[in-house]
Amino acid sequence: MKKLAAVLLGGALLIGSLPSVSAADLPDEQWTPISAPNGEGWRSLYMGDNTTLNRQPSSMFAESTTANGYPIADYHCVSVDSPKCVELPRINALAFLQPCSQAIATNCIESFYAITANGERIDAVSPTKYPTTGQWDFPENRTINLPAGGSPMIWNLPNLTHGGGTTQYMVQAFTSSYLQKSANTAVTNEQFKLENLTVNVAPVKIIAGRYLQQDSQDFTQTSTGTARGVGHPSQDEWRYCAMIDNGSCAQRQAFPSNTQFGVKIRLQHKITGWLHGRIYNPDARISTVASGEQVIEVTALPINVPVVGEWFKWDQLSPAIQQYILDGKIEGGQGYFTTKNAPNGNFQEIFDVTGQKAFDALSIWLPQIKDKASANPSTWTFYNLKDWELQDANHCIKDATDLVGFVTTNATTYSAGTPSFNEGTQSLDYKVMSPHYTSKGEVARGTYDLRIRSEVARCIYGFTSAPIQASISILSEDGSAQTATQTINEKDGWLSLSANGFTYSSPTIAVKLSQVAPAPEVVVVPPKATSTPTPKAKTTITCVKGKTAKKIVAVNPKCPTGYKKK
């Protein structure tokens, strides 16, 4: 969360100059928090996906850190051979991946497509950079696993018109990588490690306005002395833009209904662990090709995700929120950081949508906003879990050498990590939280999809290779069971479980796997063979008495009394 604060800080003082737009006048995809109201002591919590994808352009930084790794100062580099990138021991590379081509054969977007309700596949064509160029773009370097850092692409999906009336869709495959080396030495054979991957699809429409590209700032440029930041010089509303160029904005639009979207990514080095995101009924195909590259292909429907972001005056806030602020728990966001923990501060806290802090913040704000979302934009996005987010994962997942699972939900906040294994109930538990009502006042219906490699599920439970049975239960906060539509199957080495139709605010989803114990093996012992004695052969002798003779036939013949053997 501290890094998010640094990224957002560059625009903290500009946000108040943006005009307010009534939510009733806009589709949910273009809803943004209103500008900070006039006066002092206004507060808000904003939770929504992809709040930073349109802020940070592709850039490379040399980073100075504290002993425990906290960033102190970042400095722009045009390449790994820039003076600061030679001087400092850590280099960070933030890159929007480019389409695969002869020039860029890896760390790239291999394909983008849609599948309509009738099963027709539409392959995207004519990818175009937007914005056209970036100030800090950098070329790829395959020898050190450095992706090419450029602008994201707008693709055309012929005849697939979205809510904005065009066939333009932006694909943002954003990576964050780092390289560690000795100070005051040039990079030789060290490798960049891909730490974070975010893949997002957004229908867009280009609109003209008083827009300027986001300004990537390093330590020498940030007005507050933070490690780095982003300046937002646009005068017109830019937060509903998927990306911004000089003079125009790629404005987000609603997805066409009943249409799946698919993205295929090729990575030079494998990422391992777990994926999570905001899509519905995903089909994930993860493979390693002969070259050792990893191919990740995800096809799924978009999903509507509740967003919150209303403002309240200090004296309107609940005692729980006031105490939360006074206790100094506010971290990143938009506003005046010097007074963010004071009653007179104007500040909107912005959280990543995952993690315990997000749960803590949203739980005290739900009563304040009357358990109702501000908007429910349609979303298609997924992420990987960072290494530190896997620290508490089961060893079957943490020690995996590939991606082994994928969990998605439409909850406002959720446990991005792997489902926790409950020893008592022998279930995989997953926590979600969201407003009970949509922005239109309807009861929100939850979705949950879990995909886990069968071998990993068997490892967690200590199962054999025999078939697995599974069940899903949805437990409300009071412990009562909810009814939900469930789908469970095992195919191609993956166990897939889905539940939808349950209600929020804060249910726990429990997945229980079982396996029928194999019947005891019956060993058939053949009866011991009984030997039959071989009958002995009979012999014949002749016995005589005077002139009388008799032949005696027997096994052991003997002459009668008075007879002699002849």
Coordinates of C-alpha atoms in Angstrom, one line a residue:
M1 CA 0.0 0.0 0.0
K2 CA 2.9 2.4 0.7
K3 CA 4.0 2.1 -2.9
L4 CA 0.5 3.0 -4.1
A5 CA 0.7 6.1 -2.0
A6 CA 3.9 7.2 -3.8
V7 CA 2.3 6.6 -7.2
L8 CA -0.8 8.6 -6.5
L9 CA 0.9 11.4 -4.7
G10 CA 1.9 13.3 -7.7
G11 CA -1.7 14.1 -8.5
A12 CA -2.9 14.8 -5.0
L13 CA -3.3 18.5 -5.4
L14 CA -4.7 18.4 -8.9
I15 CA -7.6 16.2 -8.3
G16 CA -9.7 18.9 -6.6
S17 CA -9.8 21.0 -9.8
L18 CA -11.7 18.4 -11.8
P19 CA -15.4 19.0 -12.5
S20 CA -18.0 16.8 -10.8
V21 CA -20.3 14.8 -13.0
S22 CA -23.5 13.2 -11.9
A23 CA -23.4 9.5 -11.9
A24 CA -26.9 9.5 -13.4
D25 CA -25.5 11.0 -16.6
L26 CA -22.8 8.4 -17.1
P27 CA -22.5 4.6 -17.7
D28 CA -21.0 2.9 -14.7
E29 CA -17.7 2.4 -16.5
Q30 CA -17.2 6.2 -16.5
W31 CA -18.1 6.8 -12.9
T32 CA -15.4 8.5 -10.9
P33 CA -15.4 9.8 -7.3
I34 CA -16.5 13.5 -7.3
S35 CA -13.9 16.1 -6.6
A36 CA -13.2 16.9 -3.0
P37 CA -16.0 19.2 -1.8
N38 CA -15.2 22.7 -0.7
G39 CA -14.1 23.3 2.9
E40 CA -12.2 21.2 5.4
G41 CA -12.8 17.8 7.0
W42 CA -14.2 15.9 4.0
R43 CA -13.5 12.2 3.9
S44 CA -13.9 9.3 1.5
L45 CA -12.9 5.7 0.9
Y46 CA -12.4 4.7 -2.7
M47 CA -12.1 1.0 -3.8
G48 CA -12.1 0.0 -7.4
D49 CA -10.0 -2.0 -9.8
N50 CA -7.3 -0.6 -12.1
T51 CA -7.1 2.8 -10.4
T52 CA -3.4 3.0 -11.3
L53 CA -3.2 1.4 -14.8
N54 CA -3.9 4.8 -16.4
R55 CA -1.4 6.6 -14.2
Q56 CA 2.0 5.0 -14.6
P57 CA 3.6 5.0 -18.1
S58 CA 6.3 2.5 -19.0
S59 CA 9.4 3.7 -17.2
M60 CA 12.7 2.4 -15.8
F61 CA 14.1 3.5 -12.5
A62 CA 17.3 3.0 -10.4
E63 CA 16.2 2.7 -6.8
S64 CA 17.8 3.5 -3.5
T65 CA 16.3 1.7 -0.5
T66 CA 16.5 1.4 3.2
A67 CA 18.1 -1.7 4.8
N68 CA 14.7 -3.4 4.9
G69 CA 14.0 -2.6 1.2
Y70 CA 11.7 0.4 1.6
P71 CA 12.3 2.8 -1.4
I72 CA 13.9 6.1 -0.5
A73 CA 14.6 7.6 -4.0
D74 CA 14.0 6.5 -7.6
Y75 CA 15.8 7.9 -10.6
H76 CA 14.8 7.7 -14.3
C77 CA 17.0 5.6 -16.6
V78 CA 16.8 5.4 -20.4
S79 CA 18.6 2.1 -20.2
V80 CA 20.3 -0.2 -17.7
D81 CA 23.6 1.6 -18.7
S82 CA 22.3 5.0 -17.5
P83 CA 24.6 6.5 -14.8
K84 CA 22.1 6.0 -11.9
C85 CA 21.3 2.4 -13.0
V86 CA 25.0 1.6 -12.9
E87 CA 25.4 3.4 -9.5
L88 CA 22.5 1.9 -7.6
P89 CA 22.1 -1.9 -6.9
R90 CA 18.4 -2.2 -7.8
I91 CA 16.7 -1.4 -11.1
N92 CA 12.9 -1.4 -11.5
A93 CA 11.3 -1.8 -14.9
L94 CA 7.6 -0.9 -15.4
A95 CA 6.4 -2.0 -18.9
F96 CA 3.3 -2.4 -21.0
L97 CA 4.0 -5.5 -23.0
Q98 CA 3.9 -5.1 -26.8
P99 CA 2.3 -7.4 -29.5
C100 CA 4.6 -10.3 -30.4
S101 CA 6.4 -9.8 -33.7
Q102 CA 9.6 -10.8 -35.4
A103 CA 11.4 -8.0 -33.5
I104 CA 9.7 -8.8 -30.1
A105 CA 9.4 -12.6 -29.9
T106 CA 8.9 -13.0 -26.1
N107 CA 7.5 -11.0 -23.1
C108 CA 4.7 -10.0 -25.4
I109 CA 1.0 -10.3 -26.3
E110 CA 0.6 -13.2 -28.7
S111 CA -3.1 -12.8 -29.4
F112 CA -6.4 -11.0 -28.4
Y113 CA -9.8 -12.2 -29.4
A114 CA -13.5 -12.4 -28.6
I115 CA -16.0 -15.3 -28.6
T116 CA -19.6 -14.3 -29.2
A117 CA -22.7 -16.0 -27.7
N118 CA -23.1 -18.2 -30.7
G119 CA -19.5 -19.4 -30.5
E120 CA -18.0 -17.3 -33.2
R121 CA -14.3 -16.3 -32.6
I122 CA -13.3 -12.8 -33.7
D123 CA -9.5 -12.2 -33.8
A124 CA -8.4 -8.7 -33.0
V125 CA -6.5 -6.8 -35.7
S126 CA -4.6 -3.6 -36.3
P127 CA -3.0 -2.9 -32.8
T128 CA -2.1 0.7 -32.5
K129 CA -0.1 2.3 -29.7
Y130 CA -1.9 4.7 -27.4
P131 CA -0.4 7.1 -26.6
T132 CA 1.7 7.1 -29.7
T133 CA 4.9 7.5 -27.8
G134 CA 6.0 7.7 -24.2
Q135 CA 8.7 9.8 -22.7
W136 CA 10.4 6.9 -20.9
D137 CA 9.8 4.0 -23.3
F138 CA 12.7 1.5 -23.5
P139 CA 13.7 -1.4 -25.8
E140 CA 13.7 -5.0 -24.8
N141 CA 16.9 -6.9 -23.9
R142 CA 16.3 -10.6 -24.0
T143 CA 19.7 -11.5 -22.6
I144 CA 18.6 -10.0 -19.2
N145 CA 14.8 -10.8 -19.5
L146 CA 13.9 -7.1 -19.9
P147 CA 10.6 -6.6 -21.7
A148 CA 10.1 -3.8 -24.2
G149 CA 8.4 -0.9 -22.3
G150 CA 6.0 1.0 -24.5
S151 CA 2.5 2.3 -24.7
P152 CA -0.5 -0.1 -24.5
M153 CA -2.3 -1.1 -27.6
I154 CA -5.8 -0.3 -28.9
W155 CA -7.0 -3.3 -31.1
N156 CA -10.0 -3.5 -33.4
L157 CA -12.5 -6.4 -33.1
P158 CA -14.4 -6.3 -36.4
N159 CA -18.1 -5.9 -36.0
L160 CA -18.1 -6.3 -32.2
T161 CA -19.5 -2.9 -31.1
H162 CA -19.4 -2.0 -27.4
G163 CA -21.4 0.4 -25.4
G164 CA -19.5 3.4 -26.8
G165 CA -20.5 2.6 -30.4
T166 CA -17.0 1.6 -31.6
T167 CA -15.1 -1.7 -32.1
Q168 CA -11.9 -0.4 -30.3
Y169 CA -10.6 -2.3 -27.3
M170 CA -7.5 -1.6 -25.2
V171 CA -5.4 -4.4 -23.9
Q172 CA -3.0 -3.5 -21.0
A173 CA -0.5 -6.2 -20.1
F174 CA 1.4 -4.3 -17.4
T175 CA 4.5 -5.9 -15.8
S176 CA 6.7 -4.8 -12.9
S177 CA 10.2 -6.4 -12.9
Y178 CA 13.3 -5.8 -10.9
L179 CA 17.0 -6.6 -11.2
Q180 CA 19.4 -6.8 -8.2
K181 CA 23.2 -6.3 -8.7
S182 CA 26.2 -4.9 -7.0
A183 CA 26.4 -1.1 -6.6
N184 CA 28.6 0.9 -9.0
T185 CA 28.8 -1.9 -11.5
A186 CA 27.1 -2.3 -14.9
V187 CA 24.6 -5.0 -15.6
T188 CA 26.3 -8.1 -17.0
N189 CA 24.4 -11.4 -16.8
E190 CA 22.0 -10.5 -14.0
Q191 CA 18.3 -11.1 -14.9
F192 CA 15.2 -9.1 -14.4
K193 CA 12.6 -11.0 -12.3
L194 CA 9.0 -10.4 -13.2
E195 CA 7.3 -9.6 -9.9
N196 CA 3.9 -8.5 -11.0
L197 CA 1.7 -9.1 -14.1
T198 CA -1.7 -7.3 -14.6
V199 CA -3.8 -8.0 -17.7
N200 CA -6.7 -5.8 -18.4
V201 CA -9.2 -5.4 -21.3
A202 CA -11.3 -2.3 -21.7
P203 CA -13.7 -1.2 -24.5
V204 CA -12.7 2.4 -25.3
K205 CA -13.8 5.4 -27.4
I206 CA -11.3 8.1 -28.2
I207 CA -12.6 11.5 -27.1
A208 CA -10.9 14.9 -27.6
G209 CA -10.3 17.3 -24.7
R210 CA -7.8 19.2 -22.6
Y211 CA -5.7 16.1 -22.0
L212 CA -1.9 15.8 -21.5
Q213 CA 0.0 12.5 -21.1
Q214 CA 0.7 11.5 -17.5
D215 CA 4.0 12.7 -16.3
S216 CA 6.2 10.0 -14.8
Q217 CA 8.3 11.7 -12.0
D218 CA 11.4 10.5 -10.2
F219 CA 12.8 11.7 -6.8
T220 CA 14.2 14.9 -8.3
Q221 CA 10.7 15.9 -9.6
T222 CA 8.2 15.0 -6.9
S223 CA 7.1 18.0 -5.0
T224 CA 6.8 16.1 -1.7
G225 CA 10.1 14.3 -1.9
T226 CA 8.6 10.8 -2.2
A227 CA 10.6 8.1 -4.0
R228 CA 8.6 8.7 -7.3
G229 CA 5.2 9.7 -8.5
V230 CA 3.0 10.6 -11.4
G231 CA 1.8 14.1 -12.4
H232 CA -1.7 14.5 -13.9
P233 CA -1.6 17.7 -16.0
S234 CA -4.9 17.1 -17.8
Q235 CA -7.6 19.8 -17.2
D236 CA -10.5 17.6 -18.2
E237 CA -11.7 14.5 -16.2
W238 CA -9.1 11.8 -16.9
R239 CA -9.9 9.1 -14.3
Y240 CA -12.4 7.4 -16.5
C241 CA -9.8 7.1 -19.3
A242 CA -8.1 3.7 -19.8
M243 CA -5.1 5.8 -21.1
I244 CA -4.4 9.4 -22.0
D245 CA -2.6 11.1 -24.9
N246 CA -2.0 14.8 -25.6
G247 CA -5.3 16.1 -26.7
S248 CA -7.4 12.9 -26.3
C249 CA -8.5 10.2 -23.9
A250 CA -9.3 6.5 -24.4
Q251 CA -12.6 6.7 -22.5
R252 CA -13.8 3.4 -20.9
Q253 CA -17.1 1.9 -22.2
A254 CA -19.4 -1.0 -21.4
F255 CA -18.6 -4.4 -22.7
P256 CA -21.0 -6.0 -25.2
S257 CA -23.2 -8.6 -23.5
N258 CA -22.7 -12.3 -23.5
T259 CA -19.3 -12.1 -25.1
Q260 CA -16.1 -13.7 -23.8
F261 CA -12.7 -12.1 -24.3
G262 CA -9.4 -13.9 -24.5
V263 CA -5.7 -12.8 -24.1
K264 CA -2.7 -14.9 -24.8
I265 CA 0.6 -13.8 -23.2
R266 CA 4.1 -15.2 -23.8
L267 CA 6.7 -14.7 -21.1
Q268 CA 10.4 -15.4 -21.4
H269 CA 10.7 -16.8 -17.8
K270 CA 8.0 -18.6 -15.8
I271 CA 5.9 -16.9 -13.2
T272 CA 4.7 -19.4 -10.5
G273 CA 2.1 -19.5 -7.8
W274 CA -1.4 -18.1 -8.2
L275 CA -3.6 -15.8 -10.4
H276 CA -6.6 -13.8 -9.2
G277 CA -9.0 -11.4 -10.9
R278 CA -12.3 -9.9 -12.0
I279 CA -13.7 -12.1 -14.7
Y280 CA -16.4 -14.7 -14.8
N281 CA -16.2 -18.4 -15.6
P282 CA -12.6 -18.3 -16.8
D283 CA -10.9 -20.9 -18.9
A284 CA -7.1 -20.7 -18.2
R285 CA -4.6 -22.6 -20.2
I286 CA -1.0 -22.4 -18.9
S287 CA 1.8 -24.2 -20.6
T288 CA 5.6 -24.3 -21.1
V289 CA 6.9 -24.5 -24.6
A290 CA 10.1 -26.2 -25.8
S291 CA 12.1 -22.9 -25.5
G292 CA 11.2 -22.7 -21.8
E293 CA 8.9 -19.8 -22.3
Q294 CA 5.6 -19.7 -20.5
V295 CA 2.3 -19.2 -22.4
I296 CA -0.7 -17.9 -20.4
E297 CA -4.0 -17.8 -22.1
V298 CA -7.2 -16.8 -20.3
T299 CA -10.7 -16.7 -21.9
A300 CA -13.6 -15.4 -19.8
L301 CA -16.7 -13.2 -19.6
P302 CA -16.4 -9.7 -18.0
I303 CA -18.1 -9.2 -14.6
N304 CA -19.7 -6.2 -12.9
V305 CA -17.8 -5.2 -9.8
P306 CA -19.1 -2.9 -7.1
V307 CA -17.1 0.3 -6.6
V308 CA -17.3 2.6 -3.6
G309 CA -16.2 6.3 -3.2
E310 CA -18.7 8.7 -1.6
W311 CA -17.6 11.8 0.5
F312 CA -18.8 12.7 4.0
K313 CA -18.1 15.6 6.3
W314 CA -16.2 14.8 9.5
D315 CA -19.2 15.3 11.8
Q316 CA -21.2 12.9 9.5
L317 CA -18.7 10.1 10.0
S318 CA -19.4 7.2 12.3
P319 CA -17.3 7.0 15.5
A320 CA -15.5 3.9 14.1
I321 CA -14.3 5.8 11.0
Q322 CA -13.3 8.9 13.1
Q323 CA -11.2 6.7 15.4
Y324 CA -9.7 4.9 12.5
I325 CA -8.5 8.2 11.1
L326 CA -7.3 9.6 14.4
D327 CA -5.3 6.3 15.0
G328 CA -3.2 7.2 12.0
K329 CA -4.4 4.2 9.9
I330 CA -4.8 6.2 6.7
E331 CA -2.0 5.4 4.2
G332 CA -2.3 6.2 0.5
G333 CA -4.8 8.1 -1.5
Q334 CA -5.6 11.6 -2.9
G335 CA -5.5 14.8 -0.9
Y336 CA -3.3 16.6 1.6
F337 CA -1.0 14.1 3.2
T338 CA 0.0 16.5 6.0
T339 CA -3.5 16.5 7.4
K340 CA -4.7 13.0 6.3
N341 CA -5.0 11.8 10.0
A342 CA -6.5 15.0 11.3
P343 CA -10.3 15.9 11.6
N344 CA -9.8 19.0 9.3
G345 CA -8.0 17.0 6.6
N346 CA -9.5 16.6 3.1
F347 CA -8.5 13.1 2.0
Q348 CA -9.8 10.2 0.0
E349 CA -8.1 6.9 1.0
I350 CA -7.5 4.6 -1.9
F351 CA -6.9 0.9 -1.3
D352 CA -5.8 -2.0 -3.3
V353 CA -8.9 -4.2 -3.5
T354 CA -7.2 -7.1 -1.8
G355 CA -5.7 -7.8 1.6
Q356 CA -6.7 -7.5 5.3
K357 CA -6.3 -3.7 5.4
A358 CA -8.9 -3.4 2.6
F359 CA -11.3 -5.7 4.6
D360 CA -10.7 -3.6 7.8
A361 CA -11.4 -0.3 6.0
L362 CA -14.4 -1.4 4.0
S363 CA -16.0 -3.1 7.0
I364 CA -16.2 0.2 8.9
W365 CA -17.4 2.1 5.8
L366 CA -20.2 -0.2 4.7
P367 CA -22.7 1.1 7.4
Q368 CA -21.6 4.7 6.5
I369 CA -22.5 4.2 2.8
K370 CA -25.7 2.3 3.7
D371 CA -24.2 -0.9 2.3
K372 CA -24.7 0.4 -1.3
A373 CA -22.2 0.6 -4.2
S374 CA -21.4 3.9 -5.9
A375 CA -21.2 2.1 -9.3
N376 CA -21.0 -1.4 -10.8
P377 CA -18.7 -1.1 -13.9
S378 CA -18.1 -4.1 -16.1
T379 CA -14.5 -5.3 -15.7
W380 CA -12.1 -7.9 -17.3
T381 CA -8.8 -8.1 -15.5
F382 CA -6.5 -10.6 -13.8
Y383 CA -3.2 -10.4 -11.8
N384 CA -0.6 -12.7 -10.4
L385 CA 0.2 -13.0 -6.7
K386 CA 3.6 -11.5 -5.7
D387 CA 6.1 -13.7 -3.8
W388 CA 5.4 -12.1 -0.5
E389 CA 1.7 -12.7 -0.9
L390 CA 2.5 -16.4 -1.1
Q391 CA 4.4 -16.6 2.2
D392 CA 1.6 -18.1 4.2
A393 CA 0.3 -20.3 1.4
N394 CA 0.2 -24.1 1.7
H395 CA 3.6 -25.6 0.7
C396 CA 1.9 -27.5 -2.2
I397 CA 1.2 -24.1 -3.7
K398 CA 4.2 -22.1 -2.4
D399 CA 6.7 -24.7 -3.7
A400 CA 5.1 -25.1 -7.1
T401 CA 7.2 -24.6 -10.2
D402 CA 4.3 -23.3 -12.3
L403 CA 1.1 -21.4 -12.0
V404 CA -1.2 -23.8 -10.1
G405 CA -4.5 -21.9 -9.4
F406 CA -6.8 -19.1 -10.3
V407 CA -9.5 -17.5 -8.2
T408 CA -12.0 -14.8 -9.4
T409 CA -14.9 -13.0 -7.8
N410 CA -17.0 -9.8 -8.3
A411 CA -16.7 -8.8 -4.6
T412 CA -15.4 -5.2 -4.0
T413 CA -12.6 -6.7 -1.8
Y414 CA -11.4 -10.2 -1.5
S415 CA -8.6 -12.4 -0.3
A416 CA -6.3 -12.3 -3.3
G417 CA -4.1 -15.0 -1.8
T418 CA -4.7 -18.7 -2.1
P419 CA -7.7 -20.1 -0.2
S420 CA -6.7 -21.0 3.3
F421 CA -6.9 -24.6 4.4
N422 CA -9.2 -24.9 7.5
E423 CA -7.8 -27.9 9.4
G424 CA -11.0 -28.1 11.5
T425 CA -13.5 -28.4 8.7
Q426 CA -11.0 -29.7 6.1
S427 CA -12.1 -27.0 3.7
L428 CA -10.5 -24.3 1.5
D429 CA -11.9 -21.1 2.9
Y430 CA -12.1 -17.8 1.0
K431 CA -13.2 -14.5 2.3
V432 CA -15.0 -11.8 0.3
M433 CA -16.7 -8.4 1.2
S434 CA -18.9 -6.1 -0.9
P435 CA -21.9 -3.8 -0.5
H436 CA -25.2 -5.7 -0.2
Y437 CA -26.8 -3.4 -2.8
T438 CA -25.8 -2.3 -6.3
S439 CA -25.7 1.4 -7.2
K440 CA -29.3 1.0 -8.5
G441 CA -30.5 -0.3 -5.1
E442 CA -30.8 -3.9 -6.2
V443 CA -29.5 -6.8 -4.1
A444 CA -26.0 -7.6 -5.4
R445 CA -25.4 -11.2 -6.5
G446 CA -22.0 -12.7 -5.9
T447 CA -19.8 -14.8 -8.1
Y448 CA -16.8 -17.0 -7.3
D449 CA -14.7 -19.2 -9.5
L450 CA -11.8 -21.4 -8.4
R451 CA -9.5 -23.3 -10.8
I452 CA -6.8 -25.4 -9.2
R453 CA -4.5 -28.0 -10.6
S454 CA -5.8 -31.4 -9.6
E455 CA -2.3 -32.5 -8.4
V456 CA -2.1 -29.5 -6.1
A457 CA -5.5 -30.2 -4.6
R458 CA -4.5 -33.8 -4.0
C459 CA -1.3 -32.6 -2.4
I460 CA -3.1 -30.3 0.0
Y461 CA -5.5 -33.1 1.1
G462 CA -3.0 -35.9 0.8
F463 CA -5.3 -37.7 -1.7
T464 CA -4.4 -40.4 -4.1
S465 CA -4.9 -40.2 -7.9
A466 CA -8.5 -41.5 -7.5
P467 CA -11.4 -39.2 -8.5
I468 CA -12.2 -36.2 -6.3
Q469 CA -15.6 -35.1 -5.1
A470 CA -16.2 -31.4 -4.2
S471 CA -18.8 -29.2 -2.6
I472 CA -19.1 -25.5 -2.0
S473 CA -20.8 -23.8 0.9
I474 CA -21.5 -20.1 1.3
L475 CA -21.7 -19.0 5.0
S476 CA -23.1 -15.6 5.9
E477 CA -21.5 -13.5 8.7
D478 CA -23.9 -15.1 11.2
G479 CA -22.9 -18.6 10.2
S480 CA -26.1 -19.4 8.3
A481 CA -25.8 -21.2 5.0
Q482 CA -26.7 -19.5 1.7
T483 CA -28.1 -21.0 -1.5
A484 CA -26.0 -20.7 -4.6
T485 CA -25.8 -22.2 -8.0
Q486 CA -22.8 -24.5 -8.2
T487 CA -20.7 -26.0 -11.0
I488 CA -18.0 -28.6 -10.3
N489 CA -15.9 -30.6 -12.7
E490 CA -12.4 -32.0 -13.2
K491 CA -10.9 -31.9 -16.7
D492 CA -7.4 -31.8 -18.3
G493 CA -5.6 -31.8 -15.0
W494 CA -7.7 -28.9 -13.5
L495 CA -10.4 -29.0 -10.8
S496 CA -13.0 -26.3 -11.5
L497 CA -15.5 -25.0 -9.0
S498 CA -18.0 -22.1 -9.4
A499 CA -20.7 -20.6 -7.2
N500 CA -22.9 -17.7 -8.1
G501 CA -26.1 -16.0 -6.9
F502 CA -25.1 -15.6 -3.2
T503 CA -25.5 -12.3 -1.5
Y504 CA -23.0 -9.9 0.3
S505 CA -21.9 -8.2 2.6
S506 CA -19.2 -10.5 4.0
P507 CA -19.7 -14.2 3.4
T508 CA -17.1 -16.9 3.6
I509 CA -16.8 -19.4 0.7
A510 CA -15.8 -22.9 1.8
V511 CA -14.7 -25.5 -0.7
K512 CA -14.6 -29.0 0.6
L513 CA -12.9 -31.8 -1.3
S514 CA -13.3 -35.5 -0.5
Q515 CA -12.3 -38.8 -1.9
V516 CA -14.0 -42.1 -1.4
A517 CA -11.5 -44.4 0.3
P518 CA -10.5 -47.2 -2.0
A519 CA -12.1 -50.6 -1.2
P520 CA -9.7 -52.9 0.6
E521 CA -7.8 -55.0 -1.8
V522 CA -9.0 -58.6 -1.7
V523 CA -6.2 -61.1 -2.2
V524 CA -7.4 -64.4 -3.5
V525 CA -5.2 -67.3 -2.3
P526 CA -5.6 -70.3 -4.6
P527 CA -6.3 -73.6 -2.7
K528 CA -3.4 -75.8 -1.9
A529 CA -3.2 -78.6 -4.5
T530 CA -3.9 -82.1 -3.0
S531 CA -1.5 -84.8 -4.3
T532 CA -3.1 -88.0 -5.6
P533 CA -0.8 -91.1 -5.0
T534 CA 0.1 -92.9 -8.2
P535 CA -1.4 -96.4 -8.0
K536 CA 1.3 -99.2 -7.8
A537 CA 1.4 -101.8 -10.7
K538 CA 0.2 -105.4 -10.0
T539 CA 2.3 -108.4 -10.7
T540 CA 1.4 -112.1 -11.4
I541 CA 3.0 -115.2 -9.8
T542 CA 2.3 -118.9 -10.2
C543 CA 1.8 -121.1 -7.2
V544 CA 1.8 -125.0 -7.2
K545 CA 0.8 -127.9 -4.9
G546 CA 1.5 -131.3 -6.3
K547 CA 0.0 -131.3 -9.7
T548 CA -2.2 -128.3 -9.0
A549 CA -1.1 -124.8 -10.2
K550 CA -2.7 -121.3 -9.4
K551 CA -1.9 -117.8 -10.8
I552 CA -2.0 -115.1 -8.2
V553 CA -2.4 -111.4 -9.4
A554 CA -1.8 -108.6 -6.8
V555 CA 0.4 -105.6 -5.9
N556 CA 2.3 -107.8 -3.6
P557 CA 1.2 -111.4 -4.5
K558 CA 1.8 -114.3 -2.1
C559 CA 1.1 -118.0 -2.5
P560 CA -1.7 -119.5 -0.4
T561 CA -0.9 -121.9 2.5
G562 CA 0.4 -125.2 1.2
Y563 CA 1.4 -123.8 -2.2
K564 CA 4.8 -122.9 -3.3
K565 CA 5.9 -120.3 -5.7
K566 CA 6.9 -121.8 -9.0

